[in-house]
Amino acid sequence: ALVCRIFEGIRDYCVQSMELKFNCFFLMPIIEDFPAVLREELESAYAKELDTIFDVGSLRKHLEHRQHHLNSELEQVKRLQTKFATIHSTLSQPANRNQATIVTS
């Protein structure tokens, strides 16, 4: 059992070491080239479509629409709360009357 655990540890160490080396080997070109590619993409986006990158008007319309939707949803929830409150008060009133008659009897 001890020999198996020792070989299992050695195997795990070797596997981790190989994974790390292969990951570094395959990822290094991406890591080296990423800043340059990102800069080129941003520069081309600024050159071509600067208005669509920071379109404040479109963002404002979207946020106003979302606010309107949330306000309408809030009103629906408030109406449901009042309905449930009236149902609860209606159902609890006869129970209170029945308890009062039982106590007085």
CSV table of N, CA and C in Angstrom, one decimal:
chain,number,residue,atom,x,y,z
A,1,ALA,N,0.8,-1.2,0.0
A,1,ALA,CA,0.0,0.0,0.0
A,1,ALA,C,0.9,1.3,0.0
A,2,LEU,N,2.0,1.2,0.7
A,2,LEU,CA,2.8,2.4,0.8
A,2,LEU,C,3.5,2.6,-0.5
A,3,VAL,N,3.9,1.6,-1.2
A,3,VAL,CA,4.6,1.7,-2.5
A,3,VAL,C,3.6,2.3,-3.5
A,4,CYS,N,2.3,1.8,-3.4
A,4,CYS,CA,1.3,2.4,-4.4
A,4,CYS,C,1.1,3.9,-4.1
A,5,ARG,N,1.1,4.3,-2.9
A,5,ARG,CA,0.9,5.7,-2.5
A,5,ARG,C,2.1,6.5,-3.0
A,6,ILE,N,3.3,6.0,-2.9
A,6,ILE,CA,4.5,6.7,-3.3
A,6,ILE,C,4.4,6.9,-4.8
A,7,PHE,N,4.1,5.8,-5.6
A,7,PHE,CA,4.0,5.9,-7.0
A,7,PHE,C,2.9,6.8,-7.5
A,8,GLU,N,1.8,6.8,-6.7
A,8,GLU,CA,0.6,7.7,-7.1
A,8,GLU,C,1.0,9.1,-6.9
A,9,GLY,N,1.8,9.4,-5.8
A,9,GLY,CA,2.3,10.8,-5.6
A,9,GLY,C,3.2,11.2,-6.7
A,10,ILE,N,4.1,10.4,-7.1
A,10,ILE,CA,5.1,10.7,-8.1
A,10,ILE,C,4.4,10.9,-9.4
A,11,ARG,N,3.4,10.0,-9.7
A,11,ARG,CA,2.6,10.2,-11.0
A,11,ARG,C,1.8,11.5,-11.0
A,12,ASP,N,1.2,11.8,-9.8
A,12,ASP,CA,0.4,13.1,-9.8
A,12,ASP,C,1.4,14.3,-10.0
A,13,TYR,N,2.6,14.3,-9.3
A,13,TYR,CA,3.5,15.3,-9.5
A,13,TYR,C,4.0,15.5,-11.0
A,14,CYS,N,4.2,14.4,-11.6
A,14,CYS,CA,4.7,14.4,-13.0
A,14,CYS,C,3.5,15.0,-13.9
A,15,VAL,N,2.3,14.5,-13.6
A,15,VAL,CA,1.2,15.0,-14.4
A,15,VAL,C,1.0,16.5,-14.3
A,16,GLN,N,1.0,17.0,-13.0
A,16,GLN,CA,0.9,18.4,-12.8
A,16,GLN,C,2.0,19.2,-13.4
A,17,SER,N,3.2,18.7,-13.3
A,17,SER,CA,4.4,19.4,-14.0
A,17,SER,C,4.2,19.4,-15.5
A,18,MET,N,3.8,18.3,-16.1
A,18,MET,CA,3.6,18.3,-17.6
A,18,MET,C,2.5,19.2,-18.0
A,19,GLU,N,1.3,19.2,-17.2
A,19,GLU,CA,0.2,20.1,-17.5
A,19,GLU,C,0.6,21.6,-17.5
A,20,LEU,N,1.4,21.9,-16.4
A,20,LEU,CA,1.9,23.3,-16.3
A,20,LEU,C,2.8,23.7,-17.4
A,21,LYS,N,3.7,22.8,-17.8
A,21,LYS,CA,4.6,23.1,-18.9
A,21,LYS,C,3.9,23.2,-20.2
A,22,PHE,N,3.0,22.3,-20.5
A,22,PHE,CA,2.2,22.4,-21.8
A,22,PHE,C,1.3,23.6,-21.8
A,23,ASN,N,0.7,23.9,-20.7
A,23,ASN,CA,-0.2,25.1,-20.7
A,23,ASN,C,0.6,26.3,-20.9
A,24,CYS,N,1.8,26.4,-20.3
A,24,CYS,CA,2.6,27.6,-20.5
A,24,CYS,C,3.1,27.6,-22.0
A,25,PHE,N,3.5,26.5,-22.5
A,25,PHE,CA,4.0,26.4,-23.8
A,25,PHE,C,3.0,26.8,-24.8
A,26,PHE,N,1.7,26.4,-24.6
A,26,PHE,CA,0.7,26.7,-25.6
A,26,PHE,C,0.1,28.1,-25.3
A,27,LEU,N,0.1,28.6,-24.1
A,27,LEU,CA,-0.5,29.9,-23.8
A,27,LEU,C,0.4,31.1,-24.0
A,28,MET,N,1.7,30.9,-23.9
A,28,MET,CA,2.6,32.0,-24.0
A,28,MET,C,2.5,32.8,-25.3
A,29,PRO,N,2.3,32.2,-26.5
A,29,PRO,CA,2.1,33.1,-27.7
A,29,PRO,C,0.8,33.9,-27.5
A,30,ILE,N,-0.2,33.4,-26.9
A,30,ILE,CA,-1.5,34.1,-26.8
A,30,ILE,C,-1.2,35.3,-25.8
A,31,ILE,N,-0.6,35.0,-24.7
A,31,ILE,CA,-0.3,36.0,-23.7
A,31,ILE,C,0.6,37.1,-24.3
A,32,GLU,N,1.6,36.8,-25.1
A,32,GLU,CA,2.5,37.7,-25.7
A,32,GLU,C,1.8,38.6,-26.7
A,33,ASP,N,0.9,38.0,-27.5
A,33,ASP,CA,0.2,38.8,-28.6
A,33,ASP,C,-1.1,39.5,-28.1
A,34,PHE,N,-1.6,39.1,-27.0
A,34,PHE,CA,-2.9,39.7,-26.6
A,34,PHE,C,-3.0,41.2,-26.5
A,35,PRO,N,-2.0,41.8,-25.8
A,35,PRO,CA,-2.1,43.3,-25.7
A,35,PRO,C,-2.1,44.0,-27.1
A,36,ALA,N,-1.3,43.5,-28.0
A,36,ALA,CA,-1.2,44.2,-29.3
A,36,ALA,C,-2.5,44.0,-30.1
A,37,VAL,N,-3.0,42.8,-30.0
A,37,VAL,CA,-4.3,42.5,-30.7
A,37,VAL,C,-5.4,43.3,-30.1
A,38,LEU,N,-5.5,43.4,-28.8
A,38,LEU,CA,-6.5,44.2,-28.2
A,38,LEU,C,-6.4,45.7,-28.5
A,39,ARG,N,-5.2,46.2,-28.5
A,39,ARG,CA,-5.0,47.6,-28.9
A,39,ARG,C,-5.4,47.8,-30.4
A,40,GLU,N,-5.1,46.9,-31.3
A,40,GLU,CA,-5.5,47.1,-32.7
A,40,GLU,C,-7.0,47.1,-32.8
A,41,GLU,N,-7.6,46.2,-32.1
A,41,GLU,CA,-9.1,46.1,-32.2
A,41,GLU,C,-9.8,47.3,-31.7
A,42,LEU,N,-9.3,47.8,-30.5
A,42,LEU,CA,-9.8,49.1,-30.0
A,42,LEU,C,-9.6,50.3,-30.9
A,43,GLU,N,-8.4,50.4,-31.5
A,43,GLU,CA,-8.1,51.5,-32.4
A,43,GLU,C,-9.0,51.4,-33.6
A,44,SER,N,-9.2,50.2,-34.1
A,44,SER,CA,-10.1,50.1,-35.3
A,44,SER,C,-11.5,50.4,-35.0
A,45,ALA,N,-12.0,50.0,-33.8
A,45,ALA,CA,-13.3,50.3,-33.4
A,45,ALA,C,-13.5,51.8,-33.2
A,46,TYR,N,-12.5,52.5,-32.6
A,46,TYR,CA,-12.6,53.9,-32.4
A,46,TYR,C,-12.6,54.6,-33.8
A,47,ALA,N,-11.8,54.1,-34.7
A,47,ALA,CA,-11.7,54.8,-36.0
A,47,ALA,C,-13.0,54.6,-36.8
A,48,LYS,N,-13.7,53.4,-36.7
A,48,LYS,CA,-14.8,53.1,-37.6
A,48,LYS,C,-16.1,53.6,-36.9
A,49,GLU,N,-16.4,53.1,-35.7
A,49,GLU,CA,-17.7,53.2,-35.1
A,49,GLU,C,-17.6,53.9,-33.7
A,50,LEU,N,-17.1,55.1,-33.6
A,50,LEU,CA,-16.9,55.8,-32.3
A,50,LEU,C,-18.3,56.1,-31.8
A,51,ASP,N,-19.3,56.4,-32.6
A,51,ASP,CA,-20.6,56.8,-32.1
A,51,ASP,C,-21.3,55.6,-31.5
A,52,THR,N,-21.1,54.4,-32.0
A,52,THR,CA,-21.8,53.2,-31.4
A,52,THR,C,-21.1,52.7,-30.2
A,53,ILE,N,-19.8,53.0,-30.0
A,53,ILE,CA,-19.1,52.5,-28.8
A,53,ILE,C,-19.7,53.2,-27.6
A,54,PHE,N,-19.8,54.5,-27.6
A,54,PHE,CA,-20.3,55.2,-26.5
A,54,PHE,C,-21.6,55.9,-26.9
A,55,ASP,N,-22.6,55.2,-27.2
A,55,ASP,CA,-23.9,55.8,-27.6
A,55,ASP,C,-24.7,56.0,-26.3
A,56,VAL,N,-24.6,57.2,-25.8
A,56,VAL,CA,-25.3,57.5,-24.5
A,56,VAL,C,-26.8,57.6,-24.7
A,57,GLY,N,-27.2,58.1,-25.9
A,57,GLY,CA,-28.7,58.2,-26.1
A,57,GLY,C,-29.3,56.9,-26.1
A,58,SER,N,-28.7,55.9,-26.8
A,58,SER,CA,-29.3,54.6,-26.8
A,58,SER,C,-29.3,54.0,-25.4
A,59,LEU,N,-28.2,54.2,-24.7
A,59,LEU,CA,-28.2,53.6,-23.3
A,59,LEU,C,-29.3,54.3,-22.5
A,60,ARG,N,-29.5,55.6,-22.6
A,60,ARG,CA,-30.5,56.3,-21.8
A,60,ARG,C,-31.9,55.8,-22.2
A,61,LYS,N,-32.2,55.5,-23.5
A,61,LYS,CA,-33.5,55.0,-23.8
A,61,LYS,C,-33.7,53.6,-23.2
A,62,HIS,N,-32.6,52.8,-23.3
A,62,HIS,CA,-32.7,51.4,-22.7
A,62,HIS,C,-33.0,51.5,-21.2
A,63,LEU,N,-32.3,52.4,-20.5
A,63,LEU,CA,-32.4,52.5,-19.1
A,63,LEU,C,-33.8,53.0,-18.7
A,64,GLU,N,-34.3,54.0,-19.5
A,64,GLU,CA,-35.6,54.5,-19.2
A,64,GLU,C,-36.7,53.5,-19.5
A,65,HIS,N,-36.5,52.7,-20.5
A,65,HIS,CA,-37.5,51.6,-20.8
A,65,HIS,C,-37.5,50.6,-19.7
A,66,ARG,N,-36.3,50.3,-19.2
A,66,ARG,CA,-36.2,49.3,-18.1
A,66,ARG,C,-36.8,49.9,-16.8
A,67,GLN,N,-36.6,51.2,-16.6
A,67,GLN,CA,-37.2,51.8,-15.4
A,67,GLN,C,-38.7,51.8,-15.5
A,68,HIS,N,-39.2,52.1,-16.6
A,68,HIS,CA,-40.7,52.0,-16.9
A,68,HIS,C,-41.2,50.6,-16.6
A,69,HIS,N,-40.5,49.6,-17.1
A,69,HIS,CA,-40.9,48.2,-16.9
A,69,HIS,C,-40.9,47.8,-15.4
A,70,LEU,N,-39.9,48.2,-14.7
A,70,LEU,CA,-39.8,47.9,-13.3
A,70,LEU,C,-40.8,48.7,-12.5
A,71,ASN,N,-41.2,49.9,-12.9
A,71,ASN,CA,-42.2,50.6,-12.2
A,71,ASN,C,-43.6,50.0,-12.4
A,72,SER,N,-43.9,49.5,-13.6
A,72,SER,CA,-45.1,48.8,-13.8
A,72,SER,C,-45.2,47.5,-13.1
A,73,GLU,N,-44.0,46.8,-13.0
A,73,GLU,CA,-44.0,45.6,-12.2
A,73,GLU,C,-44.2,45.8,-10.7
A,74,LEU,N,-43.6,46.9,-10.2
A,74,LEU,CA,-43.8,47.3,-8.9
A,74,LEU,C,-45.3,47.6,-8.5
A,75,GLU,N,-46.0,48.3,-9.5
A,75,GLU,CA,-47.4,48.6,-9.3
A,75,GLU,C,-48.2,47.3,-9.2
A,76,GLN,N,-47.9,46.3,-10.1
A,76,GLN,CA,-48.6,45.0,-10.1
A,76,GLN,C,-48.4,44.3,-8.7
A,77,VAL,N,-47.2,44.4,-8.2
A,77,VAL,CA,-46.9,43.7,-6.9
A,77,VAL,C,-47.6,44.4,-5.8
A,78,LYS,N,-47.7,45.7,-5.8
A,78,LYS,CA,-48.5,46.5,-4.8
A,78,LYS,C,-49.9,46.1,-4.9
A,79,ARG,N,-50.5,46.0,-6.1
A,79,ARG,CA,-51.9,45.6,-6.2
A,79,ARG,C,-52.1,44.2,-5.6
A,80,LEU,N,-51.2,43.3,-6.0
A,80,LEU,CA,-51.3,41.9,-5.4
A,80,LEU,C,-51.2,41.9,-3.9
A,81,GLN,N,-50.3,42.8,-3.3
A,81,GLN,CA,-50.2,42.8,-1.9
A,81,GLN,C,-51.5,43.3,-1.2
A,82,THR,N,-52.1,44.3,-1.8
A,82,THR,CA,-53.4,44.8,-1.3
A,82,THR,C,-54.5,43.7,-1.4
A,83,LYS,N,-54.5,43.0,-2.5
A,83,LYS,CA,-55.5,42.0,-2.7
A,83,LYS,C,-55.3,40.9,-1.6
A,84,PHE,N,-54.1,40.5,-1.4
A,84,PHE,CA,-53.8,39.4,-0.4
A,84,PHE,C,-54.1,39.9,1.0
A,85,ALA,N,-53.9,41.2,1.2
A,85,ALA,CA,-54.2,41.8,2.5
A,85,ALA,C,-55.7,41.8,2.8
A,86,THR,N,-56.5,42.1,1.8
A,86,THR,CA,-57.9,42.1,1.9
A,86,THR,C,-58.4,40.7,2.1
A,87,ILE,N,-57.9,39.8,1.4
A,87,ILE,CA,-58.3,38.4,1.5
A,87,ILE,C,-57.9,37.9,2.9
A,88,HIS,N,-56.8,38.2,3.4
A,88,HIS,CA,-56.3,37.8,4.7
A,88,HIS,C,-57.3,38.4,5.8
A,89,SER,N,-57.6,39.7,5.6
A,89,SER,CA,-58.4,40.3,6.7
A,89,SER,C,-59.8,39.7,6.6
A,90,THR,N,-60.3,39.4,5.4
A,90,THR,CA,-61.6,38.8,5.2
A,90,THR,C,-61.7,37.4,5.9
A,91,LEU,N,-60.7,36.6,5.6
A,91,LEU,CA,-60.6,35.3,6.2
A,91,LEU,C,-60.4,35.3,7.7
A,92,SER,N,-59.6,36.2,8.2
A,92,SER,CA,-59.3,36.3,9.6
A,92,SER,C,-60.5,36.8,10.4
A,93,GLN,N,-61.4,37.7,9.9
A,93,GLN,CA,-62.5,38.2,10.7
A,93,GLN,C,-63.4,37.2,11.1
A,94,PRO,N,-63.9,36.3,10.3
A,94,PRO,CA,-64.9,35.2,10.9
A,94,PRO,C,-64.2,34.4,11.9
A,95,ALA,N,-62.9,34.1,11.7
A,95,ALA,CA,-62.2,33.3,12.7
A,95,ALA,C,-62.1,34.0,14.0
A,96,ASN,N,-61.9,35.3,14.0
A,96,ASN,CA,-61.9,36.0,15.3
A,96,ASN,C,-63.3,36.1,15.9
A,97,ARG,N,-64.3,36.2,15.1
A,97,ARG,CA,-65.7,36.2,15.7
A,97,ARG,C,-66.0,34.8,16.3
A,98,ASN,N,-65.6,33.7,15.6
A,98,ASN,CA,-65.9,32.4,16.1
A,98,ASN,C,-65.2,32.2,17.4
A,99,GLN,N,-64.0,32.7,17.5
A,99,GLN,CA,-63.2,32.5,18.8
A,99,GLN,C,-63.9,33.3,19.9
A,100,ALA,N,-64.4,34.5,19.6
A,100,ALA,CA,-65.0,35.3,20.6
A,100,ALA,C,-66.3,34.6,21.1
A,101,THR,N,-67.1,34.0,20.2
A,101,THR,CA,-68.3,33.3,20.6
A,101,THR,C,-68.0,32.1,21.4
A,102,ILE,N,-66.9,31.4,21.1
A,102,ILE,CA,-66.5,30.2,21.9
A,102,ILE,C,-66.1,30.6,23.3
A,103,VAL,N,-65.4,31.7,23.4
A,103,VAL,CA,-64.9,32.2,24.7
A,103,VAL,C,-66.0,32.6,25.6
A,104,THR,N,-67.0,33.4,25.0
A,104,THR,CA,-68.2,33.9,25.8
A,104,THR,C,-69.1,32.8,26.1
A,105,SER,N,-69.2,31.7,25.4
A,105,SER,CA,-70.2,30.6,25.6
A,105,SER,C,-69.8,29.8,26.8
